[in-house]
mmCIF file of C-alpha atoms in Angstrom:
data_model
loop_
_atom_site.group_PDB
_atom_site.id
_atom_site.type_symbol
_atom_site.label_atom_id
_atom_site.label_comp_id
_atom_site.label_asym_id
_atom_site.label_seq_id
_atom_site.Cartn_x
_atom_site.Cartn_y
_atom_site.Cartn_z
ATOM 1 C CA UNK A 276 -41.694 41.391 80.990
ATOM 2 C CA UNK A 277 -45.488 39.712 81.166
ATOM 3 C CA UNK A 278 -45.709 40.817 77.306
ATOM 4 C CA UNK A 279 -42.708 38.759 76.335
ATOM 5 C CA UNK A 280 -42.976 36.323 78.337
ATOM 6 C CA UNK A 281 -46.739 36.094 76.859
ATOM 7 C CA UNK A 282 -45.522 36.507 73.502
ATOM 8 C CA UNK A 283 -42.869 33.502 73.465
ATOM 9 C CA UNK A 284 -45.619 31.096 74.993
ATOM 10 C CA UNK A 285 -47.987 32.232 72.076
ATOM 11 C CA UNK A 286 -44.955 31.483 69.489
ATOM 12 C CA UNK A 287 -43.834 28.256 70.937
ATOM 13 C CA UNK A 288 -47.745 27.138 71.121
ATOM 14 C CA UNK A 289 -47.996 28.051 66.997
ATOM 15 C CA UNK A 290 -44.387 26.130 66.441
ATOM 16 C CA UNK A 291 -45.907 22.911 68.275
ATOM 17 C CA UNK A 292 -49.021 23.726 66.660
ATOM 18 C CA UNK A 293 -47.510 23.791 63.242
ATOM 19 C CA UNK A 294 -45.117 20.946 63.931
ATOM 20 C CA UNK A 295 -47.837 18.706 64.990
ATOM 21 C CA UNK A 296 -49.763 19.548 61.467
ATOM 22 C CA UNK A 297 -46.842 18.844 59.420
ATOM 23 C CA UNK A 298 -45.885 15.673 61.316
ATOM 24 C CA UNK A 299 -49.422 14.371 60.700
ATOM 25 C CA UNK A 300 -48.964 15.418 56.926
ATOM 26 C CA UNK A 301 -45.821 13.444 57.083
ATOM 27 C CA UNK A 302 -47.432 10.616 58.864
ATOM 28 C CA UNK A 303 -50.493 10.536 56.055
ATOM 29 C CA UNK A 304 -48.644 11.084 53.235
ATOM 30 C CA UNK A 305 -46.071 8.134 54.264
ATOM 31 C CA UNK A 306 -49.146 5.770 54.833
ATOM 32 C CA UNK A 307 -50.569 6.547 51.691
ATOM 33 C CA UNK A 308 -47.317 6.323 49.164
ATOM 34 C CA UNK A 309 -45.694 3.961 51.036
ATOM 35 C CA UNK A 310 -42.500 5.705 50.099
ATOM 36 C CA UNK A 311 -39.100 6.307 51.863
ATOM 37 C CA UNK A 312 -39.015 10.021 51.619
ATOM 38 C CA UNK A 313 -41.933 10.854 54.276
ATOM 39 C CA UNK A 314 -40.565 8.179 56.685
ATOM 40 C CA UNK A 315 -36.944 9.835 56.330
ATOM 41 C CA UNK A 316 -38.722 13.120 56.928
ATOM 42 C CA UNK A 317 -39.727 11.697 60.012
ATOM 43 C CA UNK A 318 -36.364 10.057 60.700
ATOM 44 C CA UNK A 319 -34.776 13.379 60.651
ATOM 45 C CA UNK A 320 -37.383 15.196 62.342
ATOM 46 C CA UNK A 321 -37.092 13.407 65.585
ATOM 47 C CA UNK A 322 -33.066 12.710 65.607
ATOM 48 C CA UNK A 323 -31.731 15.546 67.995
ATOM 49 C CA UNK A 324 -35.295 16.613 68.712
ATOM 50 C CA UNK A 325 -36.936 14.445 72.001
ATOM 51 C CA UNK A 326 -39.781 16.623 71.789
ATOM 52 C CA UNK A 327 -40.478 16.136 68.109
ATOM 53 C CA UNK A 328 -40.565 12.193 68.869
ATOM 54 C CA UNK A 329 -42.782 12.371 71.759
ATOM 55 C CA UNK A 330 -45.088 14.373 68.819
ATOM 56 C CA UNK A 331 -44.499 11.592 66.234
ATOM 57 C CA UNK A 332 -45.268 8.850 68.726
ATOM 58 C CA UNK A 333 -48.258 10.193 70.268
ATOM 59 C CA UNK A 334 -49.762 11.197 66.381
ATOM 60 C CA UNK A 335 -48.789 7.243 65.066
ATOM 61 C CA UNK A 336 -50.611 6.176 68.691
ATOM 62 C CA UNK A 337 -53.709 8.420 67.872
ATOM 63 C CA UNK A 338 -54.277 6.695 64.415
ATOM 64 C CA UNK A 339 -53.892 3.627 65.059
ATOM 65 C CA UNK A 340 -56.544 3.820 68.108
ATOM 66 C CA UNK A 341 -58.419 5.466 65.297
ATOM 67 C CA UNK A 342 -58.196 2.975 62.749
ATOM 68 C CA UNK A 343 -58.753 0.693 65.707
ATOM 69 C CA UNK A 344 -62.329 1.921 66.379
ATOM 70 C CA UNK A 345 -62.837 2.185 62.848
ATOM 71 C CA UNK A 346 -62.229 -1.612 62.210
ATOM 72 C CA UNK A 347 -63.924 -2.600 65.536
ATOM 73 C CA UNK A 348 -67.078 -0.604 63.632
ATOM 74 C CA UNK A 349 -66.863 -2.588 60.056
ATOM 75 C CA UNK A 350 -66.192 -5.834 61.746
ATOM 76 C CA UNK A 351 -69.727 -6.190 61.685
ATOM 77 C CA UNK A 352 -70.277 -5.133 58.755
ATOM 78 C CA UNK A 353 -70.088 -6.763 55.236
ATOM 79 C CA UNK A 354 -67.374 -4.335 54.118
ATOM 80 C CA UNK A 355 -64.404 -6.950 53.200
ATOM 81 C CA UNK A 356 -62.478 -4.394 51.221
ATOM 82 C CA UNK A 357 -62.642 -1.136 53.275
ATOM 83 C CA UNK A 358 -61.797 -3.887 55.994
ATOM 84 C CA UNK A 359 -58.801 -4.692 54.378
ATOM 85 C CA UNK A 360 -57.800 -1.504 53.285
ATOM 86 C CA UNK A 361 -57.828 -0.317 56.944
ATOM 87 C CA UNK A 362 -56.133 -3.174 58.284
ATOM 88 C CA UNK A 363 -53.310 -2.615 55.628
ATOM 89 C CA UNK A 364 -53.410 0.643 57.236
ATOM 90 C CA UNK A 365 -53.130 -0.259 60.668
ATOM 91 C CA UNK A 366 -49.948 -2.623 59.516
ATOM 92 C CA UNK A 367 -47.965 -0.028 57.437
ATOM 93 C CA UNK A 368 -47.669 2.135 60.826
ATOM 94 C CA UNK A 369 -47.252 -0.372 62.827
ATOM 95 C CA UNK A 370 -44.096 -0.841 60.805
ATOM 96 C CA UNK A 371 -43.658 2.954 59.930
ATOM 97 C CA UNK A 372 -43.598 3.291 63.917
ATOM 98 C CA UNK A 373 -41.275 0.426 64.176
ATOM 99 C CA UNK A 374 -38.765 1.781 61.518
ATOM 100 C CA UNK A 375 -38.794 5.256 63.133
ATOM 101 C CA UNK A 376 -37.874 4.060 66.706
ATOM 102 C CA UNK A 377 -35.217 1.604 65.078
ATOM 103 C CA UNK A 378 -33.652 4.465 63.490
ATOM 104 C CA UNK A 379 -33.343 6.771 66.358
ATOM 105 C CA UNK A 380 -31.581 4.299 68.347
ATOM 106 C CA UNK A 381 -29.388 3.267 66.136
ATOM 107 C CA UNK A 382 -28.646 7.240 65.853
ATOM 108 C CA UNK A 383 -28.423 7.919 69.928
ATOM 109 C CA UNK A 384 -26.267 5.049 69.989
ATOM 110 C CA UNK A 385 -23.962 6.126 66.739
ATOM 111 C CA UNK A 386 -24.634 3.553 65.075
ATOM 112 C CA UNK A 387 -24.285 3.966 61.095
ATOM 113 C CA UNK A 388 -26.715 2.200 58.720
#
């Protein structure tokens, strides 16, 4: 009983494990392309899954107090375009972030887009 129980709490650790890697390959790769198919990715991820959106959030949160530091670190620097880049950066999942919890709404609540 101690074996299975053992076994299912290794599996479900490498699912979140794996699901948190992917989602951050989602999040990345929507950043970078700027394209609809990684944020629908993400769309569908989260829609019956709570857990999954928690995941999403907390990733999108972890970046942008990453890109954060990173631009409170340039500011004094003489780096206008990597300061821009990053700030373009920060914006896009701002919105990304946005867009995501728009969408599941709309979907808890039925709504049809």
């Amino acid at each position: 009983m101690t074996t299975i129980m053992e076994s299912t709490t290794l599996n479900n650790s490498n699912k979140t494990l794996t699901t948190d890697l992917n989602i951050e390959q989602l999040i990345e790769s929507a950043l970078s392309t700027g394209g609809n198919f990684f944020r629908d990715e993400l769309i569908k991820a989260g829609k019956d899954n709570v857990l999954a959106r928690i995941l999403i959030k907390k990733s999108c949160k972890s970046l942008l107090a990453s890109i954060e530091a990173s631009l409170v670190q340039l500011n004094n620097s003489t780096s206008n375009e990597l300061a821009k880049s990053l700030k373009n950066k920060f914006l896009n999942l701002i919105s990304i972030l946005d867009k995501l919890q728009l969408e599941w709404q709309k979907y808890d609540l039925g709504l049809t887009s």
